[in-house]
């Protein structure tokens, strides 16, 4: 009866054959093909990025002073993973976000078209209000693919020092390509302190891998957090800026174009750095930045431009101090050496004019009265001391550079211009090799011509005189909490000029304030030393310059003030410098009339003048 | 007498097969626990969860198995017809009076206790077919025999289709394998495979192109093999039949099948990519299994199944949990266990002196085989998504009971093999 019993082999073979087909297929998908593993991770794992709070920046009095320059405020972004969005009742979500369904779709389509994987979270709506956030939180489970990510925004309680502090912005593709730490959507410091102290300020981003179920609900950490990295808070910075002084400086510079830089001579710490016109840094935070930044870029007065470190002006008469020092050091003059001045310096057919004053002029009087002829002679003699103009010029130039001019000394401020001190090769090129001499470049004697000095360099130059011959590179951060500032700021830089010569020049500067061109800066018993200057401006009215330090014997503050298109240095720059010194040393200004005059002055160029002259 | 009978049964039970059964049921239960694992209800005995319920199904299944073992061996052949009749009747009644679950009217039950009669009709049909084919006067060569035998399993299948449980109905096709063992021409298997191949080709390739290709093959065979007379007619006949089949498949696909059925087939044939819709289940299932790797993610560590990415993960897609948490190693063990069981059943069936028992054994093997092929095939993208469970593994009382009954009737028949020569 068991006729077909051989068929059991066929049937068994079919069974085994099926098993082999399955196992081959399983071997392929489980062992060989990796794509399913990636897809599984894509399904069930979410990389939650934890952004640490960016470091807070205090003013120079630190936490005790409790004057915060910038801190953080919570903000919420509605994020979306485009690939995970299911067809949902968009009307509900749109209602909460107060957008139309069309807008919703448009945004989603736009995000889906991006070149990045549409599995990565993108900001769907940035900086949603706390109220919207609360309403969303209740409904979010209904919208797979959407989640809220908390982050922080910079907040400037006093709205001061935008140029020093700088701003934070989203990284672009170039930054990402250059620095693998950053990812699309990350923020980083793009200017000022925010940029130069980006690493300590940002801290370290943390990544937490969590598992989520099909409804996008979190189900705990992946492999007990084996692959998680903890976030590290940004470090607190103590700036060298005096918030009150900075604020006062910004007020004084209102309706004026120019700059104030104040330095503590003994440390090189920048007390104040005003660039005017200024702006409220809160305007360049988050959403507001998109609206305000283009406007500021278009503004003809360039509020974003940091004049304090970027603008180059001829130093004008303030430069005479330096030529006096060089003349003394090179031995071409003594304090008693005199030169005659008949309304200026005359050599061959060349005349450098001077204002009427008594003659002859010795060193002290030359500073007090700012005599041009005196310095043309000093400069000429320095250069002519050497057999060739080029050699003499280089000696002179090295002295100039030792004051931090024409060079980029290490500083923690980005975008610093190195200014300009012309070189031998420049003149060789311009006039022909050996075809120029001291007279050809005589305008350098009085700080005009090719010289270019930034307000920061000018303040530092003043600081060198206050210190009688040395300086610490100017810097704006005093302390990094839990870290150390760059030691290069703590290395003294010396000039090659003897201290006794500085004393002579300082005496001259004191005279400027007591009975010279800068009398307006005088403040009762306070031993302010200063020097006026006027920078020739080929585009319009001259720039008003004043440098000063005080007190004479134990300098606490060295300051440079530039007011563009304001004419003679004594008129505007000197009183501003004086008020700033008063504010810093006395904490209170008791010259209301002078203060009022400055505060009310509007020295902005009239638009039509400005445009016409350009 | 009854006592002695029971002792004989226990002595003659094939413990290897029973052990395989126990192993599968236990593994199934563990995987159900992993698939629906719920942090809040950690106890595997928690009857509010599917794993707790499955335990109840398992215990009752053991009880059913025990009852079957103590029933007289003569009972099954003797009552094959009445049981077949009763279940056929129940199936028909269910169409009109059944509970509707997920669009198919195939359930009966009281309260939360529900069973699917279609599952149980399998063993009744198997009994009836064994009964019919084991009749001494039966000659399978006769057309009438073939037709009656086919009708025995085609009728319940049709009734089940009427319940909109196409998947369960398809299982009845597996009885062709039993008929093959009992003498049906092997050509039927070849023709079956050929037709299946042609079916797939008809859907993938333009019918006109396919017709031309087939004609070309026929023409070539005419030229090279120099067909003559009768053979020429046969080739011509096959060609005509094949072309007719192609066009009718095309027609049926476009006009008879419902949209969702068409979509499933298209997705399977990779003609459509639809990871959110019809392809979602298969895609997620492949991801779960594929991400298991060589040795799996470890028990209860499967993210895809545990976090519900795979639909129907405790029932039809239970193999995903195996694949994800136990990896390729686990897949080998489970598939190996099934093949071992199938071969064991074939071995046991062949040792029966009773034709009835042998045919029943082959029926059992064929049903398990079909479930295995379709169920695992669908989880790894080799078969269309047809909702049939993996025997002994999948969650669900109907399935577990039905397979327990199917298997233990055979164990009972096998234990009884010395006492009768039929
Ligand atoms: Zn003069």
Short mmCIF file of N, CA, C and O in Angstrom, two decimals, chain A residues 69-166:
data_model
loop_
_atom_site.label_atom_id
_atom_site.label_comp_id
_atom_site.label_asym_id
_atom_site.label_seq_id
_atom_site.Cartn_x
_atom_site.Cartn_y
_atom_site.Cartn_z
N UNK A 69 28.04 92.03 31.89
CA UNK A 69 28.00 92.61 30.55
C UNK A 69 27.11 91.78 29.64
O UNK A 69 26.40 92.31 28.81
N UNK A 70 27.19 90.45 29.80
CA UNK A 70 26.33 89.60 28.99
C UNK A 70 26.04 88.29 29.73
O UNK A 70 26.92 87.74 30.38
N UNK A 71 24.79 87.86 29.66
CA UNK A 71 24.43 86.57 30.23
C UNK A 71 23.48 85.87 29.25
O UNK A 71 23.40 86.26 28.09
N UNK A 72 22.80 84.86 29.72
CA UNK A 72 21.97 84.08 28.79
C UNK A 72 20.51 84.07 29.21
O UNK A 72 20.20 84.14 30.39
N UNK A 73 19.67 83.96 28.21
CA UNK A 73 18.25 83.88 28.47
C UNK A 73 17.72 82.66 27.73
O UNK A 73 18.17 82.37 26.62
N UNK A 74 16.78 81.97 28.34
CA UNK A 74 16.27 80.75 27.72
C UNK A 74 15.45 81.08 26.48
O UNK A 74 14.73 82.07 26.43
N UNK A 75 15.58 80.24 25.48
CA UNK A 75 14.76 80.38 24.28
C UNK A 75 14.39 78.97 23.82
O UNK A 75 15.08 78.01 24.13
N UNK A 76 13.30 78.85 23.11
CA UNK A 76 12.85 77.52 22.66
C UNK A 76 12.68 77.52 21.15
O UNK A 76 12.10 78.44 20.59
N UNK A 77 13.22 76.48 20.55
CA UNK A 77 13.04 76.31 19.11
C UNK A 77 12.14 75.11 18.86
O UNK A 77 12.31 74.08 19.49
N UNK A 78 11.21 75.28 17.95
CA UNK A 78 10.43 74.12 17.52
C UNK A 78 11.21 73.45 16.40
O UNK A 78 11.47 74.05 15.37
N UNK A 79 11.63 72.22 16.68
CA UNK A 79 12.44 71.51 15.70
C UNK A 79 11.57 70.51 14.93
O UNK A 79 10.53 70.08 15.42
N UNK A 80 12.05 70.14 13.77
CA UNK A 80 11.33 69.14 12.99
C UNK A 80 12.33 68.21 12.32
O UNK A 80 13.41 68.63 11.92
N UNK A 81 11.97 66.93 12.29
CA UNK A 81 12.72 65.97 11.49
C UNK A 81 11.83 65.69 10.29
O UNK A 81 10.87 64.93 10.40
N UNK A 82 12.12 66.34 9.15
CA UNK A 82 11.17 66.31 8.04
C UNK A 82 10.70 64.90 7.65
O UNK A 82 9.51 64.69 7.39
N UNK A 83 11.62 63.95 7.63
CA UNK A 83 11.25 62.59 7.20
C UNK A 83 10.26 61.93 8.14
O UNK A 83 9.60 60.97 7.77
N UNK A 84 10.19 62.40 9.36
CA UNK A 84 9.32 61.75 10.32
C UNK A 84 7.93 62.34 10.41
O UNK A 84 7.08 61.85 11.13
N UNK A 85 7.75 63.42 9.69
CA UNK A 85 6.45 64.09 9.78
C UNK A 85 5.41 63.24 9.06
O UNK A 85 5.61 62.84 7.92
N UNK A 86 4.35 62.92 9.79
CA UNK A 86 3.28 62.15 9.18
C UNK A 86 2.16 63.12 8.80
O UNK A 86 2.13 64.25 9.28
N UNK A 87 1.30 62.65 7.96
CA UNK A 87 0.16 63.51 7.64
C UNK A 87 -0.67 63.66 8.91
O UNK A 87 -1.25 62.72 9.42
N UNK A 88 -0.61 64.86 9.43
CA UNK A 88 -1.28 65.10 10.69
C UNK A 88 -2.27 66.23 10.50
O UNK A 88 -2.31 66.86 9.45
N UNK A 89 -3.02 66.47 11.54
CA UNK A 89 -3.94 67.58 11.50
C UNK A 89 -3.12 68.86 11.64
O UNK A 89 -2.89 69.37 12.73
N UNK A 90 -2.66 69.33 10.50
CA UNK A 90 -1.76 70.49 10.55
C UNK A 90 -2.48 71.73 11.07
O UNK A 90 -1.84 72.61 11.64
N UNK A 91 -3.77 71.77 10.86
CA UNK A 91 -4.52 72.95 11.29
C UNK A 91 -4.29 73.24 12.76
O UNK A 91 -4.12 74.39 13.17
N UNK A 92 -4.26 72.18 13.53
CA UNK A 92 -4.08 72.32 14.98
C UNK A 92 -2.73 72.95 15.31
O UNK A 92 -2.63 73.88 16.10
N UNK A 93 -1.70 72.44 14.66
CA UNK A 93 -0.34 72.94 14.91
C UNK A 93 -0.20 74.38 14.40
O UNK A 93 0.38 75.23 15.06
N UNK A 94 -0.77 74.60 13.22
CA UNK A 94 -0.70 75.95 12.65
C UNK A 94 -1.36 76.97 13.56
O UNK A 94 -0.88 78.09 13.71
N UNK A 95 -2.44 76.55 14.17
CA UNK A 95 -3.17 77.47 15.04
C UNK A 95 -2.29 77.89 16.21
O UNK A 95 -2.24 79.07 16.57
N UNK A 96 -1.60 76.90 16.79
CA UNK A 96 -0.74 77.22 17.93
C UNK A 96 0.40 78.14 17.49
O UNK A 96 0.77 79.08 18.18
N UNK A 97 0.94 77.88 16.31
CA UNK A 97 2.08 78.66 15.83
C UNK A 97 1.66 79.98 15.18
O UNK A 97 2.50 80.80 14.82
N UNK A 98 0.36 80.12 14.98
CA UNK A 98 -0.19 81.30 14.32
C UNK A 98 0.37 81.49 12.91
O UNK A 98 0.85 82.56 12.54
N UNK A 99 0.35 80.40 12.17
CA UNK A 99 0.70 80.50 10.75
C UNK A 99 -0.39 79.79 9.95
O UNK A 99 -1.21 79.06 10.52
N UNK A 100 -0.41 80.02 8.65
CA UNK A 100 -1.44 79.37 7.84
C UNK A 100 -0.96 77.97 7.42
O UNK A 100 0.24 77.69 7.46
N UNK A 101 -1.91 77.17 7.03
CA UNK A 101 -1.58 75.82 6.60
C UNK A 101 -0.65 75.86 5.38
O UNK A 101 0.25 75.04 5.26
N UNK A 102 -0.86 76.84 4.52
CA UNK A 102 0.00 76.96 3.33
C UNK A 102 1.44 77.24 3.74
O UNK A 102 2.38 76.64 3.22
N UNK A 103 1.59 78.17 4.68
CA UNK A 103 2.94 78.50 5.16
C UNK A 103 3.60 77.26 5.75
O UNK A 103 4.79 77.01 5.53
N UNK A 104 2.81 76.52 6.50
CA UNK A 104 3.30 75.30 7.12
C UNK A 104 3.85 74.36 6.06
O UNK A 104 4.97 73.87 6.14
N UNK A 105 3.06 74.15 5.03
CA UNK A 105 3.47 73.22 3.97
C UNK A 105 4.70 73.71 3.25
O UNK A 105 5.63 72.97 2.98
N UNK A 106 4.70 74.99 2.94
CA UNK A 106 5.84 75.57 2.23
C UNK A 106 7.14 75.33 3.00
O UNK A 106 8.14 74.92 2.43
N UNK A 107 7.09 75.63 4.32
CA UNK A 107 8.29 75.46 5.13
C UNK A 107 8.76 74.02 5.14
O UNK A 107 9.95 73.75 5.02
N UNK A 108 7.80 73.13 5.26
CA UNK A 108 8.14 71.72 5.33
C UNK A 108 8.77 71.27 4.02
O UNK A 108 9.78 70.56 4.01
N UNK A 109 8.20 71.71 2.93
CA UNK A 109 8.73 71.32 1.63
C UNK A 109 10.14 71.87 1.46
O UNK A 109 11.05 71.19 1.00
N UNK A 110 10.33 73.10 1.90
CA UNK A 110 11.64 73.73 1.81
C UNK A 110 12.69 72.94 2.61
O UNK A 110 13.79 72.68 2.13
N UNK A 111 12.29 72.55 3.81
CA UNK A 111 13.22 71.80 4.66
C UNK A 111 13.53 70.43 4.06
O UNK A 111 14.65 69.94 4.13
N UNK A 112 12.50 69.84 3.44
CA UNK A 112 12.71 68.51 2.86
C UNK A 112 13.65 68.55 1.68
O UNK A 112 14.30 67.58 1.35
N UNK A 113 13.72 69.72 1.03
CA UNK A 113 14.54 69.82 -0.18
C UNK A 113 16.01 70.07 0.14
O UNK A 113 16.83 70.12 -0.76
N UNK A 114 16.32 70.28 1.42
CA UNK A 114 17.71 70.57 1.76
C UNK A 114 18.61 69.40 1.41
O UNK A 114 18.18 68.26 1.38
N UNK A 115 19.88 69.73 1.20
CA UNK A 115 20.78 68.67 0.75
C UNK A 115 21.17 67.71 1.87
O UNK A 115 21.65 66.63 1.62
N UNK A 116 20.93 68.14 3.12
CA UNK A 116 21.24 67.23 4.21
C UNK A 116 20.14 66.19 4.33
O UNK A 116 19.05 66.37 3.81
N UNK A 117 20.46 65.12 5.03
CA UNK A 117 19.46 64.08 5.23
C UNK A 117 18.24 64.68 5.90
O UNK A 117 18.35 65.48 6.82
N UNK A 118 17.08 64.31 5.43
CA UNK A 118 15.91 64.89 6.07
C UNK A 118 15.58 64.15 7.36
O UNK A 118 14.52 64.30 7.93
N UNK A 119 16.51 63.33 7.84
CA UNK A 119 16.36 62.73 9.16
C UNK A 119 16.94 63.62 10.24
O UNK A 119 16.78 63.37 11.41
N UNK A 120 17.70 64.64 9.82
CA UNK A 120 18.29 65.46 10.88
C UNK A 120 17.37 66.60 11.26
O UNK A 120 16.67 67.16 10.44
N UNK A 121 17.36 66.89 12.55
CA UNK A 121 16.43 67.92 13.01
C UNK A 121 16.78 69.30 12.45
O UNK A 121 17.96 69.65 12.35
N UNK A 122 15.78 70.02 12.06
CA UNK A 122 15.97 71.37 11.58
C UNK A 122 15.04 72.28 12.39
O UNK A 122 14.02 71.84 12.90
N UNK A 123 15.42 73.54 12.45
CA UNK A 123 14.55 74.47 13.16
C UNK A 123 13.34 74.77 12.29
O UNK A 123 13.48 75.21 11.16
N UNK A 124 12.17 74.48 12.83
CA UNK A 124 10.96 74.78 12.07
C UNK A 124 10.49 76.18 12.39
O UNK A 124 10.12 76.95 11.51
N UNK A 125 10.50 76.51 13.68
CA UNK A 125 10.15 77.86 14.10
C UNK A 125 11.09 78.21 15.25
O UNK A 125 11.10 77.55 16.28
N UNK A 126 11.90 79.22 15.02
CA UNK A 126 12.89 79.57 16.04
C UNK A 126 12.33 80.51 17.09
O UNK A 126 11.42 81.28 16.83
N UNK A 127 12.89 80.40 18.29
CA UNK A 127 12.56 81.31 19.39
C UNK A 127 11.07 81.51 19.61
O UNK A 127 10.55 82.61 19.55
N UNK A 128 10.42 80.43 19.84
CA UNK A 128 8.99 80.55 20.12
C UNK A 128 8.82 81.08 21.54
O UNK A 128 9.66 80.86 22.40
N UNK A 129 7.73 81.76 21.75
CA UNK A 129 7.52 82.37 23.07
C UNK A 129 7.22 81.30 24.11
O UNK A 129 6.84 80.18 23.79
N UNK A 130 7.41 81.70 25.34
CA UNK A 130 7.19 80.77 26.44
C UNK A 130 5.74 80.27 26.44
O UNK A 130 5.46 79.10 26.71
N UNK A 131 4.86 81.16 26.07
CA UNK A 131 3.44 80.84 26.05
C UNK A 131 3.14 79.81 24.97
O UNK A 131 2.47 78.81 25.19
N UNK A 132 3.68 80.07 23.78
CA UNK A 132 3.52 79.11 22.68
C UNK A 132 4.12 77.77 23.05
O UNK A 132 3.57 76.71 22.77
N UNK A 133 5.27 77.86 23.71
CA UNK A 133 5.95 76.64 24.13
C UNK A 133 5.07 75.81 25.05
O UNK A 133 4.94 74.60 24.88
N UNK A 134 4.43 76.49 26.00
CA UNK A 134 3.57 75.78 26.95
C UNK A 134 2.40 75.12 26.23
O UNK A 134 2.05 73.97 26.50
N UNK A 135 1.83 75.84 25.26
CA UNK A 135 0.69 75.27 24.54
C UNK A 135 1.11 74.11 23.65
O UNK A 135 0.38 73.14 23.47
N UNK A 136 2.30 74.25 23.09
CA UNK A 136 2.80 73.19 22.22
C UNK A 136 3.09 71.91 22.99
O UNK A 136 2.78 70.81 22.55
N UNK A 137 3.69 72.11 24.15
CA UNK A 137 4.14 70.99 24.96
C UNK A 137 3.01 69.98 25.19
O UNK A 137 3.23 68.78 25.16
N UNK A 138 1.81 70.49 25.35
CA UNK A 138 0.66 69.61 25.61
C UNK A 138 0.28 68.81 24.37
O UNK A 138 -0.23 67.72 24.47
N UNK A 139 0.51 69.42 23.20
CA UNK A 139 -0.01 68.81 21.99
C UNK A 139 1.04 68.06 21.19
O UNK A 139 0.73 67.39 20.22
N UNK A 140 2.28 68.23 21.60
CA UNK A 140 3.39 67.78 20.76
C UNK A 140 3.35 66.29 20.44
O UNK A 140 3.80 65.87 19.38
N UNK A 141 2.81 65.50 21.36
CA UNK A 141 2.79 64.05 21.13
C UNK A 141 1.99 63.70 19.89
O UNK A 141 2.16 62.65 19.29
N UNK A 142 1.11 64.62 19.47
CA UNK A 142 0.27 64.34 18.31
C UNK A 142 1.01 64.58 16.99
O UNK A 142 0.52 64.23 15.93
N UNK A 143 2.16 65.22 17.08
CA UNK A 143 2.87 65.60 15.87
C UNK A 143 4.22 64.91 15.79
O UNK A 143 5.23 65.50 16.19
N UNK A 144 4.22 63.68 15.31
CA UNK A 144 5.52 63.00 15.22
C UNK A 144 6.46 63.79 14.31
O UNK A 144 6.03 64.38 13.32
N UNK A 145 7.71 63.81 14.67
CA UNK A 145 8.69 64.55 13.89
C UNK A 145 8.98 65.93 14.45
O UNK A 145 9.97 66.54 14.11
N UNK A 146 8.09 66.40 15.33
CA UNK A 146 8.30 67.72 15.91
C UNK A 146 8.73 67.61 17.37
O UNK A 146 8.22 66.76 18.10
N UNK A 147 9.63 68.43 17.78
CA UNK A 147 9.97 68.50 19.20
C UNK A 147 10.54 69.88 19.52
O UNK A 147 10.91 70.63 18.61
N UNK A 148 10.55 70.19 20.79
CA UNK A 148 11.03 71.51 21.19
C UNK A 148 12.42 71.38 21.78
O UNK A 148 12.69 70.49 22.57
N UNK A 149 13.30 72.21 21.33
CA UNK A 149 14.65 72.18 21.87
C UNK A 149 14.92 73.51 22.58
O UNK A 149 14.69 74.57 22.02
N UNK A 150 15.38 73.38 23.80
CA UNK A 150 15.69 74.59 24.55
C UNK A 150 17.11 75.03 24.22
O UNK A 150 17.99 74.22 24.01
N UNK A 151 17.31 76.31 24.12
CA UNK A 151 18.67 76.82 23.98
C UNK A 151 18.70 78.19 24.63
O UNK A 151 17.72 78.62 25.23
N UNK A 152 19.80 78.84 24.53
CA UNK A 152 19.88 80.13 25.20
C UNK A 152 20.28 81.22 24.21
O UNK A 152 20.89 80.94 23.19
N UNK A 153 19.88 82.41 24.53
CA UNK A 153 20.24 83.57 23.72
C UNK A 153 21.01 84.54 24.59
O UNK A 153 20.79 84.63 25.79
N UNK A 154 21.90 85.29 23.97
CA UNK A 154 22.68 86.27 24.70
C UNK A 154 21.79 87.43 25.11
O UNK A 154 20.90 87.88 24.35
N UNK A 155 22.04 87.93 26.29
CA UNK A 155 21.26 89.07 26.77
C UNK A 155 22.24 90.07 27.39
O UNK A 155 23.10 89.70 28.19
N UNK A 156 22.11 91.33 27.00
CA UNK A 156 23.04 92.36 27.47
C UNK A 156 22.26 93.33 28.36
O UNK A 156 21.53 94.18 27.86
N UNK A 157 22.39 93.18 29.69
CA UNK A 157 21.54 93.95 30.58
C UNK A 157 21.73 95.46 30.45
O UNK A 157 20.79 96.21 30.65
N UNK A 158 22.94 95.91 30.09
CA UNK A 158 23.13 97.35 30.00
C UNK A 158 23.25 97.85 28.57
O UNK A 158 23.29 99.05 28.33
N UNK A 159 23.30 96.90 27.66
CA UNK A 159 23.35 97.30 26.24
C UNK A 159 24.59 98.08 25.87
O UNK A 159 24.55 98.94 24.99
N UNK A 160 25.71 97.78 26.55
CA UNK A 160 26.92 98.55 26.26
C UNK A 160 28.00 97.66 25.65
O UNK A 160 27.89 96.44 25.63
N UNK A 161 29.04 98.34 25.17
CA UNK A 161 30.26 97.71 24.66
C UNK A 161 30.03 96.65 23.59
O UNK A 161 30.65 95.59 23.61
N UNK A 162 29.17 96.92 22.62
CA UNK A 162 28.92 95.90 21.60
C UNK A 162 30.16 95.54 20.80
O UNK A 162 30.34 94.39 20.43
N UNK A 163 31.02 96.55 20.55
CA UNK A 163 32.19 96.26 19.72
C UNK A 163 33.19 95.40 20.45
O UNK A 163 33.84 94.55 19.85
N UNK A 164 33.31 95.63 21.75
CA UNK A 164 34.24 94.83 22.53
C UNK A 164 33.70 93.42 22.72
O UNK A 164 34.42 92.43 22.54
N UNK A 165 32.43 93.33 23.06
CA UNK A 165 31.84 92.02 23.34
C UNK A 165 31.67 91.20 22.08
O UNK A 165 31.87 90.00 22.06
N UNK A 166 31.30 91.88 20.99
CA UNK A 166 31.06 91.16 19.75
C UNK A 166 29.70 90.48 19.78
O UNK A 166 28.95 90.63 20.73
#
